[in-house]
Amino acid sequence: NSNIPICLHISLFIQPPSIKELRKRLTNRGTDSAEVIENRLAKASYELGFATKFDEVIVNDNLEKAEEKALHLIQTFLKKKA
């Protein structure tokens, strides 16, 4: 039936290189208390368990490269759906 909408999507999971690196980044920002950082790390550890549920995983070990990869994946996806 042509009236049935087609759900077209791509899911991207952006993850830090490691929890150790995430801790370093959050600490170096100097914007959160130690308690807030620990809460964020606990949440991140939990969320990392869902990475395999996404279409693509991007490791943010270099911001520019992660941005480029995300843009490339989205553009490629859109071209396939056009």
mmCIF file with all atom_site columns, C-alpha atoms in Angstrom:
data_model
loop_
_atom_site.group_PDB
_atom_site.id
_atom_site.type_symbol
_atom_site.label_atom_id
_atom_site.label_alt_id
_atom_site.label_comp_id
_atom_site.label_asym_id
_atom_site.label_entity_id
_atom_site.label_seq_id
_atom_site.pdbx_PDB_ins_code
_atom_site.Cartn_x
_atom_site.Cartn_y
_atom_site.Cartn_z
_atom_site.occupancy
_atom_site.B_iso_or_equiv
_atom_site.pdbx_formal_charge
_atom_site.auth_seq_id
_atom_site.auth_comp_id
_atom_site.auth_asym_id
_atom_site.auth_atom_id
_atom_site.pdbx_PDB_model_num
ATOM 1  C CA . ASN A 1 1  ? 0.000  0.000  0.000  1.00 0.00 ? 1  ASN A CA 1
ATOM 2  C CA . SER A 1 2  ? 1.541  3.316  -1.050 1.00 0.00 ? 2  SER A CA 1
ATOM 3  C CA . ASN A 1 3  ? -0.091 5.123  1.892  1.00 0.00 ? 3  ASN A CA 1
ATOM 4  C CA . ILE A 1 4  ? 2.135  3.379  4.418  1.00 0.00 ? 4  ILE A CA 1
ATOM 5  C CA . PRO A 1 5  ? 4.965  5.711  5.458  1.00 0.00 ? 5  PRO A CA 1
ATOM 6  C CA . ILE A 1 6  ? 8.464  4.315  5.205  1.00 0.00 ? 6  ILE A CA 1
ATOM 7  C CA . CYS A 1 7  ? 10.706 5.013  8.162  1.00 0.00 ? 7  CYS A CA 1
ATOM 8  C CA . LEU A 1 8  ? 14.126 5.930  6.862  1.00 0.00 ? 8  LEU A CA 1
ATOM 9  C CA . HIS A 1 9  ? 16.789 6.514  9.429  1.00 0.00 ? 9  HIS A CA 1
ATOM 10 C CA . ILE A 1 10 ? 20.380 5.963  10.379 1.00 0.00 ? 10 ILE A CA 1
ATOM 11 C CA . SER A 1 11 ? 21.514 5.802  13.978 1.00 0.00 ? 11 SER A CA 1
ATOM 12 C CA . LEU A 1 12 ? 24.990 6.946  14.965 1.00 0.00 ? 12 LEU A CA 1
ATOM 13 C CA . PHE A 1 13 ? 26.615 6.290  18.324 1.00 0.00 ? 13 PHE A CA 1
ATOM 14 C CA . ILE A 1 14 ? 29.414 8.705  19.197 1.00 0.00 ? 14 ILE A CA 1
ATOM 15 C CA . GLN A 1 15 ? 31.667 7.298  21.871 1.00 0.00 ? 15 GLN A CA 1
ATOM 16 C CA . PRO A 1 16 ? 34.828 8.401  23.632 1.00 0.00 ? 16 PRO A CA 1
ATOM 17 C CA . PRO A 1 17 ? 38.016 6.429  23.005 1.00 0.00 ? 17 PRO A CA 1
ATOM 18 C CA . SER A 1 18 ? 37.767 5.098  26.578 1.00 0.00 ? 18 SER A CA 1
ATOM 19 C CA . ILE A 1 19 ? 36.225 5.895  29.944 1.00 0.00 ? 19 ILE A CA 1
ATOM 20 C CA . LYS A 1 20 ? 39.708 6.912  31.112 1.00 0.00 ? 20 LYS A CA 1
ATOM 21 C CA . GLU A 1 21 ? 39.919 9.471  28.280 1.00 0.00 ? 21 GLU A CA 1
ATOM 22 C CA . LEU A 1 22 ? 36.386 10.696 28.995 1.00 0.00 ? 22 LEU A CA 1
ATOM 23 C CA . ARG A 1 23 ? 37.334 11.227 32.657 1.00 0.00 ? 23 ARG A CA 1
ATOM 24 C CA . LYS A 1 24 ? 40.395 13.200 31.552 1.00 0.00 ? 24 LYS A CA 1
ATOM 25 C CA . ARG A 1 25 ? 38.331 15.373 29.188 1.00 0.00 ? 25 ARG A CA 1
ATOM 26 C CA . LEU A 1 26 ? 35.643 16.098 31.768 1.00 0.00 ? 26 LEU A CA 1
ATOM 27 C CA . THR A 1 27 ? 38.207 16.862 34.465 1.00 0.00 ? 27 THR A CA 1
ATOM 28 C CA . ASN A 1 28 ? 40.244 19.145 32.198 1.00 0.00 ? 28 ASN A CA 1
ATOM 29 C CA . ARG A 1 29 ? 37.162 21.180 31.299 1.00 0.00 ? 29 ARG A CA 1
ATOM 30 C CA . GLY A 1 30 ? 36.945 22.260 34.912 1.00 0.00 ? 30 GLY A CA 1
ATOM 31 C CA . THR A 1 31 ? 33.196 22.884 34.713 1.00 0.00 ? 31 THR A CA 1
ATOM 32 C CA . ASP A 1 32 ? 31.821 19.984 36.780 1.00 0.00 ? 32 ASP A CA 1
ATOM 33 C CA . SER A 1 33 ? 32.281 18.820 40.336 1.00 0.00 ? 33 SER A CA 1
ATOM 34 C CA . ALA A 1 34 ? 33.874 15.449 41.032 1.00 0.00 ? 34 ALA A CA 1
ATOM 35 C CA . GLU A 1 35 ? 30.417 14.078 41.886 1.00 0.00 ? 35 GLU A CA 1
ATOM 36 C CA . VAL A 1 36 ? 28.945 15.259 38.573 1.00 0.00 ? 36 VAL A CA 1
ATOM 37 C CA . ILE A 1 37 ? 31.885 13.764 36.684 1.00 0.00 ? 37 ILE A CA 1
ATOM 38 C CA . GLU A 1 38 ? 31.425 10.404 38.439 1.00 0.00 ? 38 GLU A CA 1
ATOM 39 C CA . ASN A 1 39 ? 27.706 10.449 37.584 1.00 0.00 ? 39 ASN A CA 1
ATOM 40 C CA . ARG A 1 40 ? 28.460 11.246 33.948 1.00 0.00 ? 40 ARG A CA 1
ATOM 41 C CA . LEU A 1 41 ? 31.056 8.468  33.780 1.00 0.00 ? 41 LEU A CA 1
ATOM 42 C CA . ALA A 1 42 ? 28.606 5.962  35.249 1.00 0.00 ? 42 ALA A CA 1
ATOM 43 C CA . LYS A 1 43 ? 25.975 6.998  32.708 1.00 0.00 ? 43 LYS A CA 1
ATOM 44 C CA . ALA A 1 44 ? 28.512 6.803  29.859 1.00 0.00 ? 44 ALA A CA 1
ATOM 45 C CA . SER A 1 45 ? 29.597 3.315  30.949 1.00 0.00 ? 45 SER A CA 1
ATOM 46 C CA . TYR A 1 46 ? 25.966 2.210  30.890 1.00 0.00 ? 46 TYR A CA 1
ATOM 47 C CA . GLU A 1 47 ? 25.287 3.834  27.514 1.00 0.00 ? 47 GLU A CA 1
ATOM 48 C CA . LEU A 1 48 ? 28.370 2.238  25.924 1.00 0.00 ? 48 LEU A CA 1
ATOM 49 C CA . GLY A 1 49 ? 26.607 -1.081 26.375 1.00 0.00 ? 49 GLY A CA 1
ATOM 50 C CA . PHE A 1 50 ? 24.091 -0.001 23.743 1.00 0.00 ? 50 PHE A CA 1
ATOM 51 C CA . ALA A 1 51 ? 26.618 0.902  21.032 1.00 0.00 ? 51 ALA A CA 1
ATOM 52 C CA . THR A 1 52 ? 26.000 -2.329 19.130 1.00 0.00 ? 52 THR A CA 1
ATOM 53 C CA . LYS A 1 53 ? 22.320 -1.403 18.748 1.00 0.00 ? 53 LYS A CA 1
ATOM 54 C CA . PHE A 1 54 ? 23.264 1.499  16.449 1.00 0.00 ? 54 PHE A CA 1
ATOM 55 C CA . ASP A 1 55 ? 23.882 1.369  12.712 1.00 0.00 ? 55 ASP A CA 1
ATOM 56 C CA . GLU A 1 56 ? 27.316 2.944  13.044 1.00 0.00 ? 56 GLU A CA 1
ATOM 57 C CA . VAL A 1 57 ? 29.725 3.665  15.898 1.00 0.00 ? 57 VAL A CA 1
ATOM 58 C CA . ILE A 1 58 ? 32.085 6.625  15.710 1.00 0.00 ? 58 ILE A CA 1
ATOM 59 C CA . VAL A 1 59 ? 34.958 6.821  18.177 1.00 0.00 ? 59 VAL A CA 1
ATOM 60 C CA . ASN A 1 60 ? 35.619 10.453 19.005 1.00 0.00 ? 60 ASN A CA 1
ATOM 61 C CA . ASP A 1 61 ? 39.381 10.235 19.399 1.00 0.00 ? 61 ASP A CA 1
ATOM 62 C CA . ASN A 1 62 ? 39.853 13.202 17.070 1.00 0.00 ? 62 ASN A CA 1
ATOM 63 C CA . LEU A 1 63 ? 37.022 15.738 16.793 1.00 0.00 ? 63 LEU A CA 1
ATOM 64 C CA . GLU A 1 64 ? 37.654 16.707 13.171 1.00 0.00 ? 64 GLU A CA 1
ATOM 65 C CA . LYS A 1 65 ? 37.892 13.092 12.030 1.00 0.00 ? 65 LYS A CA 1
ATOM 66 C CA . ALA A 1 66 ? 34.768 12.132 13.995 1.00 0.00 ? 66 ALA A CA 1
ATOM 67 C CA . GLU A 1 67 ? 32.861 15.036 12.420 1.00 0.00 ? 67 GLU A CA 1
ATOM 68 C CA . GLU A 1 68 ? 34.068 14.029 8.950  1.00 0.00 ? 68 GLU A CA 1
ATOM 69 C CA . LYS A 1 69 ? 33.043 10.413 9.486  1.00 0.00 ? 69 LYS A CA 1
ATOM 70 C CA . ALA A 1 70 ? 29.584 11.411 10.759 1.00 0.00 ? 70 ALA A CA 1
ATOM 71 C CA . LEU A 1 71 ? 29.047 13.739 7.807  1.00 0.00 ? 71 LEU A CA 1
ATOM 72 C CA . HIS A 1 72 ? 30.232 11.079 5.350  1.00 0.00 ? 72 HIS A CA 1
ATOM 73 C CA . LEU A 1 73 ? 27.930 8.434  6.844  1.00 0.00 ? 73 LEU A CA 1
ATOM 74 C CA . ILE A 1 74 ? 24.930 10.769 6.745  1.00 0.00 ? 74 ILE A CA 1
ATOM 75 C CA . GLN A 1 75 ? 25.631 11.929 3.193  1.00 0.00 ? 75 GLN A CA 1
ATOM 76 C CA . THR A 1 76 ? 26.101 8.347  2.000  1.00 0.00 ? 76 THR A CA 1
ATOM 77 C CA . PHE A 1 77 ? 22.872 7.313  3.702  1.00 0.00 ? 77 PHE A CA 1
ATOM 78 C CA . LEU A 1 78 ? 20.934 10.173 2.139  1.00 0.00 ? 78 LEU A CA 1
ATOM 79 C CA . LYS A 1 79 ? 22.275 9.382  -1.333 1.00 0.00 ? 79 LYS A CA 1
ATOM 80 C CA . LYS A 1 80 ? 21.134 5.770  -1.001 1.00 0.00 ? 80 LYS A CA 1
ATOM 81 C CA . LYS A 1 81 ? 17.649 6.875  0.021  1.00 0.00 ? 81 LYS A CA 1
ATOM 82 C CA . ALA A 1 82 ? 17.260 9.490  -2.711 1.00 0.00 ? 82 ALA A CA 1
#
